[in-house]
């Protein structure tokens, strides 16, 4: 049995080890008492990003069974509670030497907007101070993907989520499968419910070429436009049911390159459309 205390973090559990000097076999479990990650980081003098929401990253506890042996490692019956989100599932390294990772997770709800970071403020010249002379500067586009990290991925993942909020948009009943091998990442059977409608698509990202290649094949069916637009903008005078179907490809690893290279057939329609501001 073991018990470890590190400031506010209190861990307990048990470990059983066999064949320690030849072929170690480990079984056990580990759990924590609830703690505040922000306070722990501050005590350890570790700087965390500053969140817009004061309640973000303030409550955490976890528990899991664990095992290691025969070139495999696993966390089973994994239970993590972070703020208002609960996560259950299994994380396994099916081949330690090849870093092959298998993940099966179920998440009840996740509000990504709660974890938005505070934007850095730009210095403003004081009264009477001359504004700095503007000079043209070469801007290097920020890469979207860490290519070398993606190339190293050896992953099979299955994710289910009850509710997700991102940029004000709410999705429910989310399901997704991911497979990554040798620089090719495939998202398959990604489905969700969205404002009384549904969305389903497959996608792939290939980072093996000099310019990463992206592909998307999917559709959106019978989504109510008014609540969707209200969630992402101030438009509240457009009503109707939105449908979309597309097969799109793009190349590059920055936003501008993707916009320039985006191509493919796409069809959309607005059924029972109403533009109230225009009386149409």
CSV table of C-alpha atoms in Angstrom, one decimal:
chain,number,residue,atom,x,y,z
A,1,UNK,CA,0.0,0.0,0.0
A,2,UNK,CA,1.2,3.5,-0.6
A,3,UNK,CA,0.3,7.1,0.3
A,4,UNK,CA,2.0,10.2,-1.1
A,5,UNK,CA,1.4,13.8,-0.1
A,6,UNK,CA,2.6,16.7,-2.3
A,7,UNK,CA,1.3,20.0,-0.9
A,8,UNK,CA,-2.5,19.8,-1.7
A,9,UNK,CA,-2.1,16.6,-3.8
A,10,UNK,CA,-2.8,13.5,-1.8
A,11,UNK,CA,-2.4,10.1,-3.5
A,12,UNK,CA,-3.2,6.6,-2.3
A,13,UNK,CA,-3.3,3.1,-3.7
A,14,UNK,CA,-1.6,-0.2,-3.9
A,15,UNK,CA,1.0,-1.9,-6.0
A,16,UNK,CA,2.0,-5.6,-6.5
A,17,UNK,CA,5.2,-6.2,-8.4
A,18,UNK,CA,6.5,-9.6,-9.5
A,19,UNK,CA,9.6,-10.7,-11.4
A,20,UNK,CA,11.2,-7.4,-10.7
A,21,UNK,CA,14.7,-8.3,-11.8
A,22,UNK,CA,13.7,-10.3,-14.9
A,23,UNK,CA,10.4,-9.3,-16.5
A,24,UNK,CA,8.6,-6.9,-14.2
A,25,UNK,CA,4.8,-7.4,-13.9
A,26,UNK,CA,2.9,-4.7,-12.1
A,27,UNK,CA,-0.7,-4.5,-10.9
A,28,UNK,CA,-2.4,-2.0,-8.7
A,29,UNK,CA,-4.5,1.1,-8.4
A,30,UNK,CA,-4.1,4.8,-7.7
A,31,UNK,CA,-6.4,7.5,-6.7
A,32,UNK,CA,-6.3,11.1,-5.6
A,33,UNK,CA,-8.3,13.2,-3.2
A,34,UNK,CA,-10.0,16.3,-4.8
A,35,UNK,CA,-7.5,19.2,-5.2
A,36,UNK,CA,-7.2,22.5,-6.9
A,37,UNK,CA,-4.7,22.3,-9.9
A,38,UNK,CA,-4.2,26.1,-9.9
A,39,UNK,CA,-3.3,26.2,-6.2
A,40,UNK,CA,-0.9,23.3,-6.6
A,41,UNK,CA,0.8,24.9,-9.6
A,42,UNK,CA,1.2,28.1,-7.7
A,43,UNK,CA,2.7,26.4,-4.7
A,44,UNK,CA,5.2,24.6,-6.9
A,45,UNK,CA,6.0,27.9,-8.7
A,46,UNK,CA,4.7,26.5,-12.0
A,47,UNK,CA,3.0,29.1,-14.2
A,48,UNK,CA,-0.3,28.2,-15.8
A,49,UNK,CA,-2.0,30.0,-18.6
A,50,UNK,CA,-4.5,32.7,-17.5
A,51,UNK,CA,-8.1,31.7,-18.1
A,52,UNK,CA,-11.0,34.1,-18.7
A,53,UNK,CA,-13.1,32.0,-16.4
A,54,UNK,CA,-12.0,32.1,-12.7
A,55,UNK,CA,-13.5,28.7,-12.1
A,56,UNK,CA,-11.5,26.9,-14.9
A,57,UNK,CA,-9.1,24.2,-13.7
A,58,UNK,CA,-10.0,24.5,-10.0
A,59,UNK,CA,-11.3,21.0,-9.2
A,60,UNK,CA,-9.7,17.7,-10.1
A,61,UNK,CA,-9.7,14.2,-8.8
A,62,UNK,CA,-8.8,10.9,-10.5
A,63,UNK,CA,-8.8,7.1,-9.9
A,64,UNK,CA,-7.6,4.2,-12.0
A,65,UNK,CA,-6.5,0.6,-12.0
A,66,UNK,CA,-3.1,0.2,-13.6
A,67,UNK,CA,-1.0,-2.6,-15.0
A,68,UNK,CA,2.3,-3.2,-16.7
A,69,UNK,CA,4.0,-6.3,-18.2
A,70,UNK,CA,4.8,-8.1,-21.4
A,71,UNK,CA,5.7,-4.9,-23.2
A,72,UNK,CA,2.2,-3.5,-22.4
A,73,UNK,CA,0.9,-0.8,-20.0
A,74,UNK,CA,-2.7,0.1,-19.2
A,75,UNK,CA,-5.0,2.3,-17.2
A,76,UNK,CA,-8.4,0.7,-16.7
A,77,UNK,CA,-11.5,1.9,-15.0
A,78,UNK,CA,-10.1,5.3,-15.4
A,79,UNK,CA,-12.2,8.0,-13.8
A,80,UNK,CA,-11.3,11.7,-14.0
A,81,UNK,CA,-13.5,14.6,-12.7
A,82,UNK,CA,-12.3,18.0,-13.9
A,83,UNK,CA,-14.5,20.9,-12.8
A,84,UNK,CA,-17.9,20.0,-14.3
A,85,UNK,CA,-16.6,17.3,-16.6
A,86,UNK,CA,-16.5,13.5,-15.9
A,87,UNK,CA,-14.4,11.2,-18.0
A,88,UNK,CA,-14.4,7.4,-17.9
A,89,UNK,CA,-12.6,4.8,-20.0
A,90,UNK,CA,-9.4,2.9,-20.7
A,91,UNK,CA,-5.9,4.1,-21.9
A,92,UNK,CA,-3.5,1.4,-23.0
A,93,UNK,CA,-0.1,1.2,-24.5
A,94,UNK,CA,-0.5,-2.0,-26.5
A,95,UNK,CA,3.2,-2.0,-27.6
A,96,UNK,CA,5.6,0.0,-25.4
A,97,UNK,CA,8.5,-0.3,-27.9
A,98,UNK,CA,6.4,1.0,-30.8
A,99,UNK,CA,4.5,3.5,-28.6
A,100,UNK,CA,1.2,2.1,-29.9
A,101,UNK,CA,-1.7,3.7,-28.0
A,102,UNK,CA,-5.3,2.6,-27.7
A,103,UNK,CA,-7.9,4.9,-26.1
A,104,UNK,CA,-11.5,4.4,-25.3
A,105,UNK,CA,-13.2,7.3,-23.5
A,106,UNK,CA,-16.6,8.4,-22.6
A,107,UNK,CA,-17.2,12.1,-21.5
A,108,UNK,CA,-20.4,13.4,-20.1
A,109,UNK,CA,-20.0,17.1,-21.0
A,110,UNK,CA,-17.3,19.5,-21.9
A,111,UNK,CA,-17.5,23.3,-22.2
A,112,UNK,CA,-14.3,24.4,-24.1
A,113,UNK,CA,-15.4,28.0,-23.9
A,114,UNK,CA,-14.8,27.8,-20.1
A,115,UNK,CA,-11.1,27.3,-20.8
A,116,UNK,CA,-10.5,30.3,-23.2
A,117,UNK,CA,-7.2,32.0,-22.4
A,118,UNK,CA,-6.8,35.7,-21.7
A,119,UNK,CA,-5.4,37.5,-24.8
A,120,UNK,CA,-2.2,39.4,-24.4
A,121,UNK,CA,-2.7,43.1,-24.3
A,122,UNK,CA,-0.9,45.3,-26.9
A,123,UNK,CA,1.0,48.2,-25.4
A,124,UNK,CA,-0.7,51.6,-26.2
A,125,UNK,CA,1.4,54.8,-26.4
A,126,UNK,CA,0.7,57.2,-23.5
A,127,UNK,CA,-0.6,60.7,-24.0
A,128,UNK,CA,1.9,62.9,-25.8
A,129,UNK,CA,4.1,59.9,-26.7
A,130,UNK,CA,4.7,59.5,-30.5
A,131,UNK,CA,3.3,56.3,-31.9
A,132,UNK,CA,6.0,53.9,-33.1
A,133,UNK,CA,6.7,54.2,-36.8
A,134,UNK,CA,5.0,51.4,-38.7
A,135,UNK,CA,7.2,49.4,-40.9
A,136,UNK,CA,6.3,46.5,-43.1
A,137,UNK,CA,7.2,43.2,-41.5
A,138,UNK,CA,7.3,39.7,-42.8
A,139,UNK,CA,4.7,37.6,-41.0
A,140,UNK,CA,5.4,33.9,-40.8
A,141,UNK,CA,2.0,32.0,-40.8
A,142,UNK,CA,1.6,29.9,-37.7
A,143,UNK,CA,1.5,26.1,-38.4
A,144,UNK,CA,-1.8,24.4,-37.5
A,145,UNK,CA,-0.3,21.0,-36.9
A,146,UNK,CA,3.0,19.9,-35.3
A,147,UNK,CA,4.0,17.7,-38.2
A,148,UNK,CA,6.8,15.7,-36.5
A,149,UNK,CA,4.4,14.9,-33.6
A,150,UNK,CA,1.7,13.7,-36.0
A,151,UNK,CA,4.2,11.5,-37.9
A,152,UNK,CA,5.1,9.8,-34.6
A,153,UNK,CA,1.5,9.0,-33.7
A,154,UNK,CA,0.5,5.3,-33.4
A,155,UNK,CA,-3.0,5.6,-32.2
A,156,UNK,CA,-6.5,4.0,-32.1
A,157,UNK,CA,-9.1,6.1,-30.3
A,158,UNK,CA,-12.8,5.7,-29.7
A,159,UNK,CA,-14.5,8.7,-28.2
A,160,UNK,CA,-18.1,9.3,-27.1
A,161,UNK,CA,-19.4,12.6,-25.5
A,162,UNK,CA,-22.7,13.6,-24.2
A,163,UNK,CA,-22.4,17.3,-24.8
A,164,UNK,CA,-19.7,19.7,-26.2
A,165,UNK,CA,-19.8,23.5,-26.2
A,166,UNK,CA,-17.2,25.2,-28.5
A,167,UNK,CA,-17.3,28.8,-29.7
A,168,UNK,CA,-20.9,29.1,-28.4
A,169,UNK,CA,-22.1,26.1,-30.5
A,170,UNK,CA,-23.6,23.2,-28.6
A,171,UNK,CA,-23.4,19.6,-30.0
A,172,UNK,CA,-24.8,16.5,-28.3
A,173,UNK,CA,-24.5,12.7,-28.7
A,174,UNK,CA,-21.0,12.9,-30.2
A,175,UNK,CA,-19.2,9.8,-31.5
A,176,UNK,CA,-15.8,9.6,-33.2
A,177,UNK,CA,-13.2,7.1,-34.2
A,178,UNK,CA,-9.6,8.1,-34.9
A,179,UNK,CA,-6.7,6.0,-36.3
A,180,UNK,CA,-3.2,7.4,-36.8
A,181,UNK,CA,-0.3,5.5,-38.5
A,182,UNK,CA,2.9,6.8,-40.1
A,183,UNK,CA,1.8,10.3,-40.6
A,184,UNK,CA,-1.8,9.5,-41.8
A,185,UNK,CA,-4.6,10.4,-39.5
A,186,UNK,CA,-8.2,9.3,-40.2
A,187,UNK,CA,-11.3,10.5,-38.5
A,188,UNK,CA,-14.2,8.2,-39.2
A,189,UNK,CA,-17.9,8.0,-38.3
A,190,UNK,CA,-17.8,11.4,-36.6
A,191,UNK,CA,-21.4,12.1,-35.8
A,192,UNK,CA,-23.3,14.5,-33.6
A,193,UNK,CA,-26.7,16.2,-33.1
A,194,UNK,CA,-26.8,19.9,-33.8
A,195,UNK,CA,-29.8,22.2,-33.2
A,196,UNK,CA,-32.5,19.6,-34.0
A,197,UNK,CA,-30.4,18.3,-36.9
A,198,UNK,CA,-27.5,15.9,-37.4
A,199,UNK,CA,-24.0,16.0,-38.8
A,200,UNK,CA,-21.8,13.1,-39.9
A,201,UNK,CA,-18.5,13.1,-41.7
A,202,UNK,CA,-15.2,11.4,-42.4
A,203,UNK,CA,-11.9,13.3,-42.6
A,204,UNK,CA,-8.2,12.5,-43.2
A,205,UNK,CA,-4.9,14.4,-42.7
A,206,UNK,CA,-1.8,13.2,-44.4
A,207,UNK,CA,1.5,14.9,-43.2
A,208,UNK,CA,3.8,12.7,-45.3
A,209,UNK,CA,4.0,15.0,-48.3
A,210,UNK,CA,5.9,18.3,-48.0
A,211,UNK,CA,2.6,20.1,-47.8
A,212,UNK,CA,0.1,18.3,-45.5
A,213,UNK,CA,-3.0,17.1,-47.4
A,214,UNK,CA,-6.5,17.4,-45.9
A,215,UNK,CA,-9.8,15.8,-47.0
A,216,UNK,CA,-13.3,16.0,-45.8
A,217,UNK,CA,-16.5,14.1,-46.8
A,218,UNK,CA,-19.6,14.8,-44.9
A,219,UNK,CA,-23.1,16.2,-44.6
A,220,UNK,CA,-25.3,18.3,-42.3
A,221,UNK,CA,-29.0,17.6,-42.2
A,222,UNK,CA,-32.0,19.6,-41.0
A,223,UNK,CA,-30.1,22.0,-38.7
A,224,UNK,CA,-32.1,25.0,-37.4
A,225,UNK,CA,-30.3,28.1,-38.6
A,226,UNK,CA,-31.7,30.7,-36.1
A,227,UNK,CA,-30.2,29.2,-32.9
A,228,UNK,CA,-27.0,28.2,-34.7
A,229,UNK,CA,-26.3,31.8,-35.9
A,230,UNK,CA,-27.4,33.3,-32.6
A,231,UNK,CA,-24.7,31.1,-30.9
A,232,UNK,CA,-21.9,32.4,-33.1
A,233,UNK,CA,-23.0,35.9,-34.1
A,234,UNK,CA,-25.6,38.6,-33.5
A,235,UNK,CA,-27.7,37.5,-36.5
A,236,UNK,CA,-31.2,36.6,-35.2
A,237,UNK,CA,-33.4,37.5,-38.2
A,238,UNK,CA,-32.6,34.5,-40.4
A,239,UNK,CA,-34.7,31.3,-39.9
A,240,UNK,CA,-35.0,28.0,-41.7
A,241,UNK,CA,-33.6,24.5,-42.0
A,242,UNK,CA,-30.0,24.1,-43.3
A,243,UNK,CA,-28.6,21.2,-45.2
A,244,UNK,CA,-25.1,20.7,-46.5
A,245,UNK,CA,-23.1,18.0,-48.4
A,246,UNK,CA,-19.5,18.3,-49.5
A,247,UNK,CA,-16.4,16.6,-50.6
A,248,UNK,CA,-13.5,19.0,-50.0
A,249,UNK,CA,-9.7,18.8,-50.2
A,250,UNK,CA,-7.0,21.3,-49.2
A,251,UNK,CA,-3.2,21.4,-48.9
A,252,UNK,CA,-0.9,23.3,-46.4
A,253,UNK,CA,-0.3,23.8,-42.8
A,254,UNK,CA,-1.5,27.3,-42.2
A,255,UNK,CA,-4.9,29.1,-42.4
A,256,UNK,CA,-4.1,31.1,-45.6
A,257,UNK,CA,-2.7,28.1,-47.5
A,258,UNK,CA,-5.8,26.0,-46.6
A,259,UNK,CA,-8.2,28.8,-47.8
A,260,UNK,CA,-6.3,29.3,-51.1
A,261,UNK,CA,-6.2,25.5,-51.9
A,262,UNK,CA,-9.7,24.5,-50.7
A,263,UNK,CA,-11.6,22.8,-53.6
A,264,UNK,CA,-14.3,20.3,-54.1
A,265,UNK,CA,-18.1,20.0,-54.8
A,266,UNK,CA,-20.3,21.4,-52.1
A,267,UNK,CA,-24.1,21.7,-52.0
A,268,UNK,CA,-26.3,23.5,-49.5
A,269,UNK,CA,-29.9,24.6,-49.2
A,270,UNK,CA,-32.1,26.6,-46.8
A,271,UNK,CA,-35.6,25.1,-46.5
A,272,UNK,CA,-38.5,27.3,-45.3
A,273,UNK,CA,-36.1,30.2,-45.2
A,274,UNK,CA,-37.3,33.5,-43.7
A,275,UNK,CA,-35.4,36.8,-43.7
A,276,UNK,CA,-37.4,38.8,-41.2
A,277,UNK,CA,-35.5,42.1,-41.6
A,278,UNK,CA,-36.2,42.1,-45.3
A,279,UNK,CA,-39.8,40.7,-45.1
A,280,UNK,CA,-38.8,37.9,-47.5
